[in-house]
């Protein structure tokens, strides 16, 4: 799996999480792009399975990326619902890629989130 394939796979999953509604102010995010334009990222994304070194979890804890709605509520995008084989491929890619670059899982996920964001904002 290449980085481009990993980003494509993550993007496909994330697009499927929309539309999404803020539970506090009821703002509706129709698309991932709108969400990227309006919300502000909080901290680093985190893969709990990767942090625990579980590369083929049968019951994944998952990954999460947090962002703040303009109303101040923290919203989460997660890996919940992603098919296991897809998740395993991504975990395997992350394991090899962090080793190759000599960086942490969180650093890799932050890179991926930034690349994904640029790709989405550059799109139509
Ligand atoms: Zn809100």
PDB file of C-alpha atoms and ligand atoms in Angstrom:
ATOM      1  CA  UNK A   1       0.000   0.000   0.000  1.00  0.00           C
ATOM      2  CA  UNK A   2       1.350   3.423  -0.972  1.00  0.00           C
ATOM      3  CA  UNK A   3       0.714   6.677   0.875  1.00  0.00           C
ATOM      4  CA  UNK A   4      -1.646   7.797  -1.904  1.00  0.00           C
ATOM      5  CA  UNK A   5      -3.640   4.555  -1.513  1.00  0.00           C
ATOM      6  CA  UNK A   6      -3.744   4.964   2.265  1.00  0.00           C
ATOM      7  CA  UNK A   7      -5.022   8.536   1.961  1.00  0.00           C
ATOM      8  CA  UNK A   8      -7.598   7.473  -0.633  1.00  0.00           C
ATOM      9  CA  UNK A   9      -8.844   4.681   1.623  1.00  0.00           C
ATOM     10  CA  UNK A  10      -9.125   6.996   4.653  1.00  0.00           C
ATOM     11  CA  UNK A  11     -10.842   9.672   2.580  1.00  0.00           C
ATOM     12  CA  UNK A  12     -13.377   7.185   1.227  1.00  0.00           C
ATOM     13  CA  UNK A  13     -14.262   6.157   4.786  1.00  0.00           C
ATOM     14  CA  UNK A  14     -14.478   9.751   6.038  1.00  0.00           C
ATOM     15  CA  UNK A  15     -16.690  10.885   3.132  1.00  0.00           C
ATOM     16  CA  UNK A  16     -19.126   8.188   4.223  1.00  0.00           C
ATOM     17  CA  UNK A  17     -19.518   9.822   7.655  1.00  0.00           C
ATOM     18  CA  UNK A  18     -21.318  12.811   6.137  1.00  0.00           C
ATOM     19  CA  UNK A  19     -23.716  14.553   6.425  1.00  0.00           C
ATOM     20  CA  UNK A  20     -22.888  15.174  10.071  1.00  0.00           C
ATOM     21  CA  UNK A  21     -24.690  17.414  12.560  1.00  0.00           C
ATOM     22  CA  UNK A  22     -23.187  19.215  15.577  1.00  0.00           C
ATOM     23  CA  UNK A  23     -25.151  17.931  18.582  1.00  0.00           C
ATOM     24  CA  UNK A  24     -25.005  21.319  20.312  1.00  0.00           C
ATOM     25  CA  UNK A  25     -25.652  24.049  17.707  1.00  0.00           C
ATOM     26  CA  UNK A  26     -27.282  21.722  15.122  1.00  0.00           C
ATOM     27  CA  UNK A  27     -24.998  23.033  12.393  1.00  0.00           C
ATOM     28  CA  UNK A  28     -25.128  20.608   9.495  1.00  0.00           C
ATOM     29  CA  UNK A  29     -21.937  19.645   7.685  1.00  0.00           C
ATOM     30  CA  UNK A  30     -23.058  18.331   4.310  1.00  0.00           C
ATOM     31  CA  UNK A  31     -19.627  17.143   3.178  1.00  0.00           C
ATOM     32  CA  UNK A  32     -16.145  16.370   4.445  1.00  0.00           C
ATOM     33  CA  UNK A  33     -14.967  19.443   2.522  1.00  0.00           C
ATOM     34  CA  UNK A  34     -17.381  21.743   4.336  1.00  0.00           C
ATOM     35  CA  UNK A  35     -16.290  20.187   7.633  1.00  0.00           C
ATOM     36  CA  UNK A  36     -12.622  20.835   6.770  1.00  0.00           C
ATOM     37  CA  UNK A  37     -13.380  24.448   5.847  1.00  0.00           C
ATOM     38  CA  UNK A  38     -15.370  25.266   8.969  1.00  0.00           C
ATOM     39  CA  UNK A  39     -13.917  23.274  11.877  1.00  0.00           C
ATOM     40  CA  UNK A  40     -10.521  23.650  13.541  1.00  0.00           C
ATOM     41  CA  UNK A  41      -8.427  20.573  14.259  1.00  0.00           C
ATOM     42  CA  UNK A  42      -7.701  19.743  17.883  1.00  0.00           C
ATOM     43  CA  UNK A  43      -4.512  17.898  18.869  1.00  0.00           C
ATOM     44  CA  UNK A  44      -3.176  14.955  16.878  1.00  0.00           C
ATOM     45  CA  UNK A  45      -5.297  12.188  15.425  1.00  0.00           C
ATOM     46  CA  UNK A  46      -4.827   8.949  17.332  1.00  0.00           C
ATOM     47  CA  UNK A  47      -4.994   5.273  16.434  1.00  0.00           C
ATOM     48  CA  UNK A  48      -5.454   3.392  19.684  1.00  0.00           C
ATOM     49  CA  UNK A  49      -4.730   0.034  18.072  1.00  0.00           C
ATOM     50  CA  UNK A  50      -1.462   1.292  16.572  1.00  0.00           C
ATOM     51  CA  UNK A  51      -0.441   2.870  19.887  1.00  0.00           C
ATOM     52  CA  UNK A  52      -0.940  -0.513  21.559  1.00  0.00           C
ATOM     53  CA  UNK A  53       0.911  -2.323  18.770  1.00  0.00           C
ATOM     54  CA  UNK A  54      -2.209  -4.277  17.785  1.00  0.00           C
ATOM     55  CA  UNK A  55      -1.813  -4.576  14.030  1.00  0.00           C
ATOM     56  CA  UNK A  56      -4.578  -7.098  13.362  1.00  0.00           C
ATOM     57  CA  UNK A  57      -7.178  -6.404  16.046  1.00  0.00           C
ATOM     58  CA  UNK A  58     -10.346  -8.481  15.804  1.00  0.00           C
ATOM     59  CA  UNK A  59     -12.147  -5.925  17.938  1.00  0.00           C
ATOM     60  CA  UNK A  60     -10.430  -2.649  17.062  1.00  0.00           C
ATOM     61  CA  UNK A  61     -10.570   0.229  19.516  1.00  0.00           C
ATOM     62  CA  UNK A  62     -10.263   2.483  16.486  1.00  0.00           C
ATOM     63  CA  UNK A  63      -8.809   5.802  15.455  1.00  0.00           C
ATOM     64  CA  UNK A  64     -10.131   9.276  16.139  1.00  0.00           C
ATOM     65  CA  UNK A  65      -9.534  12.800  14.894  1.00  0.00           C
ATOM     66  CA  UNK A  66     -10.997  15.729  16.834  1.00  0.00           C
ATOM     67  CA  UNK A  67     -12.021  19.186  15.608  1.00  0.00           C
ATOM     68  CA  UNK A  68     -13.919  22.108  17.086  1.00  0.00           C
ATOM     69  CA  UNK A  69     -17.183  23.401  15.663  1.00  0.00           C
ATOM     70  CA  UNK A  70     -17.379  27.236  15.679  1.00  0.00           C
ATOM     71  CA  UNK A  71     -19.815  26.898  18.633  1.00  0.00           C
ATOM     72  CA  UNK A  72     -16.980  25.383  20.682  1.00  0.00           C
ATOM     73  CA  UNK A  73     -18.162  21.778  20.693  1.00  0.00           C
ATOM     74  CA  UNK A  74     -15.548  19.157  19.926  1.00  0.00           C
ATOM     75  CA  UNK A  75     -16.571  16.837  17.112  1.00  0.00           C
ATOM     76  CA  UNK A  76     -14.950  13.507  16.310  1.00  0.00           C
ATOM     77  CA  UNK A  77     -14.332  11.593  13.110  1.00  0.00           C
ATOM     78  CA  UNK A  78     -13.595   7.946  13.838  1.00  0.00           C
ATOM     79  CA  UNK A  79     -12.712   4.731  12.080  1.00  0.00           C
ATOM     80  CA  UNK A  80     -15.894   3.110  13.390  1.00  0.00           C
ATOM     81  CA  UNK A  81     -17.637   1.092  10.706  1.00  0.00           C
ATOM     82  CA  UNK A  82     -14.515   0.602   8.605  1.00  0.00           C
ATOM     83  CA  UNK A  83     -14.252  -3.026   7.441  1.00  0.00           C
ATOM     84  CA  UNK A  84     -11.558  -4.968   9.306  1.00  0.00           C
ATOM     85  CA  UNK A  85      -9.529  -5.826   6.211  1.00  0.00           C
ATOM     86  CA  UNK A  86      -9.340  -2.147   5.284  1.00  0.00           C
ATOM     87  CA  UNK A  87      -8.321  -1.178   8.791  1.00  0.00           C
ATOM     88  CA  UNK A  88      -5.671  -3.899   8.897  1.00  0.00           C
ATOM     89  CA  UNK A  89      -4.183  -2.724   5.594  1.00  0.00           C
ATOM     90  CA  UNK A  90      -3.979   0.819   6.953  1.00  0.00           C
ATOM     91  CA  UNK A  91      -2.458  -0.313  10.247  1.00  0.00           C
ATOM     92  CA  UNK A  92       0.114  -2.347   8.374  1.00  0.00           C
ATOM     93  CA  UNK A  93       0.949   0.617   6.170  1.00  0.00           C
ATOM     94  CA  UNK A  94       1.255   2.860   9.254  1.00  0.00           C
ATOM     95  CA  UNK A  95       3.519   0.334  10.974  1.00  0.00           C
ATOM     96  CA  UNK A  96       5.913   0.206   8.005  1.00  0.00           C
ATOM     97  CA  UNK A  97       5.741   3.919   7.244  1.00  0.00           C
ATOM     98  CA  UNK A  98       6.500   5.075  10.788  1.00  0.00           C
ATOM     99  CA  UNK A  99       9.478   2.694  10.852  1.00  0.00           C
ATOM    100  CA  UNK A 100      10.698   3.949   7.467  1.00  0.00           C
ATOM    101  CA  UNK A 101      10.408   7.626   8.455  1.00  0.00           C
ATOM    102  CA  UNK A 102      11.459   7.107  12.071  1.00  0.00           C
ATOM    103  CA  UNK A 103       8.386   8.934  13.401  1.00  0.00           C
ATOM    104  CA  UNK A 104       5.598   8.150  15.856  1.00  0.00           C
ATOM    105  CA  UNK A 105       2.106   6.976  14.947  1.00  0.00           C
ATOM    106  CA  UNK A 106       0.700  10.343  15.986  1.00  0.00           C
ATOM    107  CA  UNK A 107       3.203  12.195  13.823  1.00  0.00           C
ATOM    108  CA  UNK A 108       2.274  10.023  10.850  1.00  0.00           C
ATOM    109  CA  UNK A 109      -1.447  10.566  11.404  1.00  0.00           C
ATOM    110  CA  UNK A 110      -0.905  14.319  11.701  1.00  0.00           C
ATOM    111  CA  UNK A 111       0.939  14.252   8.343  1.00  0.00           C
ATOM    112  CA  UNK A 112      -1.850  12.213   6.781  1.00  0.00           C
ATOM    113  CA  UNK A 113      -4.535  14.540   8.132  1.00  0.00           C
ATOM    114  CA  UNK A 114      -2.695  17.571   6.729  1.00  0.00           C
ATOM    115  CA  UNK A 115      -2.216  15.963   3.293  1.00  0.00           C
ATOM    116  CA  UNK A 116      -5.832  14.877   3.214  1.00  0.00           C
ATOM    117  CA  UNK A 117      -6.932  18.379   4.165  1.00  0.00           C
ATOM    118  CA  UNK A 118      -4.863  19.948   1.377  1.00  0.00           C
ATOM    119  CA  UNK A 119      -6.176  17.424  -1.135  1.00  0.00           C
ATOM    120  CA  UNK A 120      -9.784  18.092  -0.106  1.00  0.00           C
ATOM    121  CA  UNK A 121      -9.425  21.875  -0.141  1.00  0.00           C
ATOM    122  CA  UNK A 122      -7.692  21.815  -3.539  1.00  0.00           C
ATOM    123  CA  UNK A 123     -10.551  19.752  -4.994  1.00  0.00           C
ATOM    124  CA  UNK A 124     -13.777  20.976  -6.577  1.00  0.00           C
TER     125      UNK A 124
HETATM  126 ZN1  LIG B   1     -21.640  23.355  16.889  1.00  0.00          ZN
END
